[in-house]
Amino acid sequence: MAGPTVRRGVALGLGVFWWWAMARLLLAPDAGVLEGAVAAGGWGLSLLPVHCVPKARAAGAVATGRWRQAWWVGRSGGRSAGAGLSGGAGRSGGVG
């Protein structure tokens, strides 16, 4: 029970610290490097993908190689990947 409470308290404290730095940067003419570092660090941490799981455990994960296969089939105009791009009937190249 103490674990989630401590995590929430730390998150709240760091959030307040970040907002203090942002307010100082915007409102105080003497804001400096400390406030800038705190603001940039907090913003950078918000970009981390903290809810990631290994691909094997992820619900609805795409199998390895599936995108590559879809890319090559799409590039070949719907033909199989072995047919190549230059084979088969296509546009004659004339004005039509």
Coordinates of N, CA and C in Angstrom, one line a residue:
M1 N 0.8 -1.2 0.0 CA 0.0 0.0 0.0 C 0.9 1.3 0.0
A2 N 2.0 1.2 0.6 CA 2.9 2.4 0.7 C 3.5 2.7 -0.7
G3 N 3.7 1.6 -1.5 CA 4.4 1.8 -2.8 C 3.7 2.8 -3.7
P4 N 2.4 2.6 -4.0 CA 1.7 3.5 -4.8 C 1.6 4.9 -4.2
T5 N 1.4 5.0 -2.9 CA 1.3 6.3 -2.3 C 2.6 7.1 -2.4
V6 N 3.7 6.4 -2.2 CA 5.0 7.0 -2.4 C 5.3 7.5 -3.8
R7 N 4.9 6.6 -4.8 CA 5.1 7.0 -6.2 C 4.2 8.2 -6.5
R8 N 3.0 8.2 -6.1 CA 2.2 9.4 -6.3 C 2.7 10.6 -5.7
G9 N 3.2 10.5 -4.5 CA 3.8 11.7 -3.8 C 5.0 12.2 -4.5
V10 N 5.9 11.3 -5.0 CA 7.1 11.7 -5.7 C 6.7 12.4 -7.0
A11 N 5.7 11.8 -7.7 CA 5.2 12.3 -9.0 C 4.6 13.7 -8.8
L12 N 3.8 13.9 -7.7 CA 3.2 15.2 -7.5 C 4.3 16.2 -7.1
G13 N 5.3 15.8 -6.3 CA 6.4 16.7 -5.9 C 7.2 17.2 -7.2
L14 N 7.5 16.2 -8.0 CA 8.3 16.6 -9.2 C 7.4 17.4 -10.2
G15 N 6.1 17.2 -10.2 CA 5.3 18.0 -11.1 C 5.2 19.4 -10.6
V16 N 5.1 19.6 -9.3 CA 5.1 20.9 -8.7 C 6.4 21.6 -8.9
F17 N 7.5 20.9 -8.8 CA 8.8 21.5 -9.1 C 8.9 21.9 -10.5
W18 N 8.4 21.1 -11.5 CA 8.5 21.5 -12.9 C 7.6 22.7 -13.2
W19 N 6.4 22.8 -12.6 CA 5.6 24.0 -12.8 C 6.2 25.2 -12.2
W20 N 6.9 25.1 -11.0 CA 7.6 26.2 -10.4 C 8.7 26.7 -11.4
A21 N 9.4 25.8 -12.0 CA 10.4 26.2 -13.0 C 9.8 26.9 -14.2
M22 N 8.7 26.4 -14.7 CA 8.1 27.0 -15.8 C 7.5 28.4 -15.5
A23 N 6.9 28.5 -14.3 CA 6.4 29.8 -13.9 C 7.6 30.8 -13.8
R24 N 8.7 30.4 -13.2 CA 9.9 31.3 -13.1 C 10.4 31.7 -14.4
L25 N 10.5 30.7 -15.4 CA 10.9 31.1 -16.7 C 10.1 32.1 -17.4
L26 N 8.8 32.0 -17.2 CA 7.8 32.9 -17.9 C 7.7 34.2 -17.1
L27 N 7.7 34.2 -15.8 CA 7.4 35.4 -15.1 C 8.5 36.2 -14.4
A28 N 9.6 35.5 -14.1 CA 10.7 36.1 -13.4 C 11.8 36.6 -14.4
P29 N 12.2 37.8 -14.3 CA 13.3 38.3 -15.2 C 14.7 37.7 -14.8
D30 N 14.8 37.2 -13.6 CA 16.1 36.6 -13.2 C 16.2 35.1 -13.2
A31 N 15.3 34.5 -13.9 CA 15.3 33.0 -14.1 C 16.5 32.6 -14.8
G32 N 17.1 31.5 -14.4 CA 18.4 31.1 -15.1 C 18.4 29.7 -15.5
V33 N 19.6 29.2 -15.4 CA 20.0 27.8 -15.9 C 19.2 26.7 -15.2
L34 N 19.1 26.9 -13.9 CA 18.4 25.9 -13.1 C 17.0 25.7 -13.5
E35 N 16.3 26.8 -13.7 CA 14.9 26.7 -14.1 C 14.8 26.1 -15.5
G36 N 15.7 26.5 -16.4 CA 15.7 26.0 -17.7 C 16.0 24.5 -17.8
A37 N 16.9 24.1 -17.0 CA 17.3 22.6 -17.0 C 16.1 21.8 -16.4
V38 N 15.5 22.3 -15.4 CA 14.3 21.6 -14.8 C 13.2 21.5 -15.8
A39 N 12.9 22.6 -16.5 CA 11.8 22.6 -17.5 C 12.1 21.7 -18.6
A40 N 13.3 21.8 -19.2 CA 13.7 20.9 -20.3 C 13.7 19.5 -19.9
G41 N 14.2 19.2 -18.7 CA 14.3 17.8 -18.3 C 12.9 17.2 -18.1
G42 N 12.0 17.9 -17.5 CA 10.6 17.5 -17.3 C 9.9 17.2 -18.6
W43 N 10.1 18.1 -19.5 CA 9.5 18.0 -20.8 C 10.1 16.8 -21.5
G44 N 11.4 16.6 -21.4 CA 12.0 15.4 -22.1 C 11.6 14.1 -21.5
L45 N 11.3 14.1 -20.2 CA 10.8 12.8 -19.6 C 9.4 12.5 -20.0
S46 N 8.7 13.5 -20.4 CA 7.3 13.3 -20.8 C 7.3 12.6 -22.2
L47 N 8.4 12.6 -22.9 CA 8.4 11.9 -24.2 C 8.8 10.5 -24.1
L48 N 9.2 10.0 -22.9 CA 9.6 8.6 -22.8 C 8.4 7.7 -22.9
P49 N 8.5 6.6 -23.6 CA 7.4 5.6 -23.7 C 7.4 4.7 -22.5
V50 N 6.8 5.1 -21.4 CA 6.8 4.4 -20.2 C 5.8 3.2 -20.2
H51 N 5.0 3.2 -21.1 CA 4.0 2.1 -21.1 C 4.3 1.0 -22.2
C52 N 5.5 0.9 -22.5 CA 5.9 -0.2 -23.5 C 6.0 -1.5 -22.8
V53 N 5.7 -2.5 -23.6 CA 5.9 -3.9 -23.1 C 6.7 -4.6 -24.2
P54 N 7.3 -5.8 -23.9 CA 8.0 -6.5 -25.0 C 7.0 -6.9 -26.1
K55 N 7.5 -7.0 -27.3 CA 6.6 -7.3 -28.4 C 5.9 -8.7 -28.3
A56 N 6.5 -9.6 -27.7 CA 5.9 -10.9 -27.5 C 4.7 -10.9 -26.6
R57 N 4.7 -9.9 -25.6 CA 3.6 -9.8 -24.7 C 2.5 -8.8 -25.1
A58 N 2.8 -8.0 -26.1 CA 1.9 -6.9 -26.5 C 0.6 -7.5 -27.2
A59 N -0.5 -7.0 -26.8 CA -1.8 -7.4 -27.4 C -1.9 -6.7 -28.8
G60 N -2.1 -7.5 -29.8 CA -2.2 -7.0 -31.2 C -0.9 -6.5 -31.8
A61 N 0.2 -7.0 -31.4 CA 1.5 -6.7 -32.0 C 1.6 -7.3 -33.4
V62 N 2.2 -6.6 -34.3 CA 2.4 -7.1 -35.6 C 3.6 -8.0 -35.6
A63 N 3.5 -9.1 -36.3 CA 4.6 -10.0 -36.4 C 5.8 -9.5 -37.1
T64 N 7.0 -9.9 -36.7 CA 8.2 -9.4 -37.4 C 8.2 -9.8 -38.8
G65 N 8.5 -8.8 -39.7 CA 8.6 -9.1 -41.1 C 7.3 -8.8 -41.8
R66 N 6.2 -8.5 -41.1 CA 4.9 -8.3 -41.7 C 4.9 -7.0 -42.5
W67 N 5.5 -6.0 -41.9 CA 5.5 -4.7 -42.6 C 6.4 -4.7 -43.8
R68 N 7.5 -5.4 -43.8 CA 8.3 -5.6 -44.9 C 7.6 -6.3 -46.1
Q69 N 6.9 -7.3 -45.7 CA 6.1 -8.1 -46.7 C 5.0 -7.2 -47.3
A70 N 4.3 -6.4 -46.5 CA 3.3 -5.5 -47.0 C 3.9 -4.5 -47.9
W71 N 5.0 -4.0 -47.6 CA 5.7 -2.9 -48.3 C 6.0 -3.5 -49.7
W72 N 6.6 -4.7 -49.8 CA 7.0 -5.2 -51.1 C 5.8 -5.6 -52.0
V73 N 4.8 -6.1 -51.4 CA 3.6 -6.4 -52.2 C 2.9 -5.1 -52.7
G74 N 2.9 -4.1 -51.8 CA 2.4 -2.8 -52.3 C 3.2 -2.2 -53.4
R75 N 4.5 -2.3 -53.3 CA 5.4 -1.7 -54.3 C 5.2 -2.4 -55.7
S76 N 4.9 -3.7 -55.6 CA 4.8 -4.5 -56.9 C 3.4 -4.4 -57.5
G77 N 2.6 -3.5 -57.0 CA 1.3 -3.3 -57.7 C 0.3 -4.4 -57.3
G78 N 0.5 -5.1 -56.2 CA -0.5 -6.2 -55.8 C 0.0 -7.5 -56.3
R79 N 1.0 -7.6 -57.1 CA 1.5 -8.9 -57.5 C 2.4 -9.5 -56.4
S80 N 2.7 -10.7 -56.5 CA 3.6 -11.3 -55.4 C 4.9 -10.7 -55.5
A81 N 5.6 -10.8 -54.4 CA 6.9 -10.1 -54.3 C 7.9 -10.7 -55.3
G82 N 7.8 -11.9 -55.7 CA 8.7 -12.6 -56.6 C 8.5 -12.1 -58.1
A83 N 7.4 -11.5 -58.4 CA 7.1 -11.1 -59.8 C 7.9 -9.9 -60.2
G84 N 8.4 -9.1 -59.3 CA 9.2 -8.0 -59.7 C 8.3 -6.8 -60.2
L85 N 9.0 -5.7 -60.4 CA 8.3 -4.5 -60.8 C 8.1 -4.3 -62.3
S86 N 9.0 -5.0 -63.1 CA 9.0 -4.8 -64.5 C 8.1 -5.8 -65.3
G87 N 7.6 -6.8 -64.7 CA 6.9 -7.9 -65.4 C 5.4 -7.6 -65.4
G88 N 4.7 -8.3 -66.3 CA 3.2 -8.3 -66.3 C 2.7 -7.1 -67.2
A89 N 1.4 -7.2 -67.3 CA 0.7 -6.1 -68.1 C 0.5 -4.9 -67.3
G90 N 0.7 -3.8 -67.9 CA 0.5 -2.5 -67.2 C 0.1 -1.5 -68.2
R91 N 0.3 -0.2 -67.9 CA 0.0 0.8 -68.8 C 1.0 0.8 -70.0
S92 N 0.5 1.2 -71.1 CA 1.4 1.1 -72.3 C 2.3 2.3 -72.4
G93 N 2.0 3.3 -71.5 CA 2.9 4.5 -71.6 C 2.4 5.5 -72.5
G94 N 1.4 5.2 -73.3 CA 0.9 6.2 -74.3 C -0.1 7.1 -73.7
V95 N -0.5 8.1 -74.4 CA -1.5 9.1 -73.9 C -2.8 8.5 -74.1
G96 N -3.6 8.6 -73.0 CA -4.8 7.8 -73.2 C -6.0 8.5 -72.6

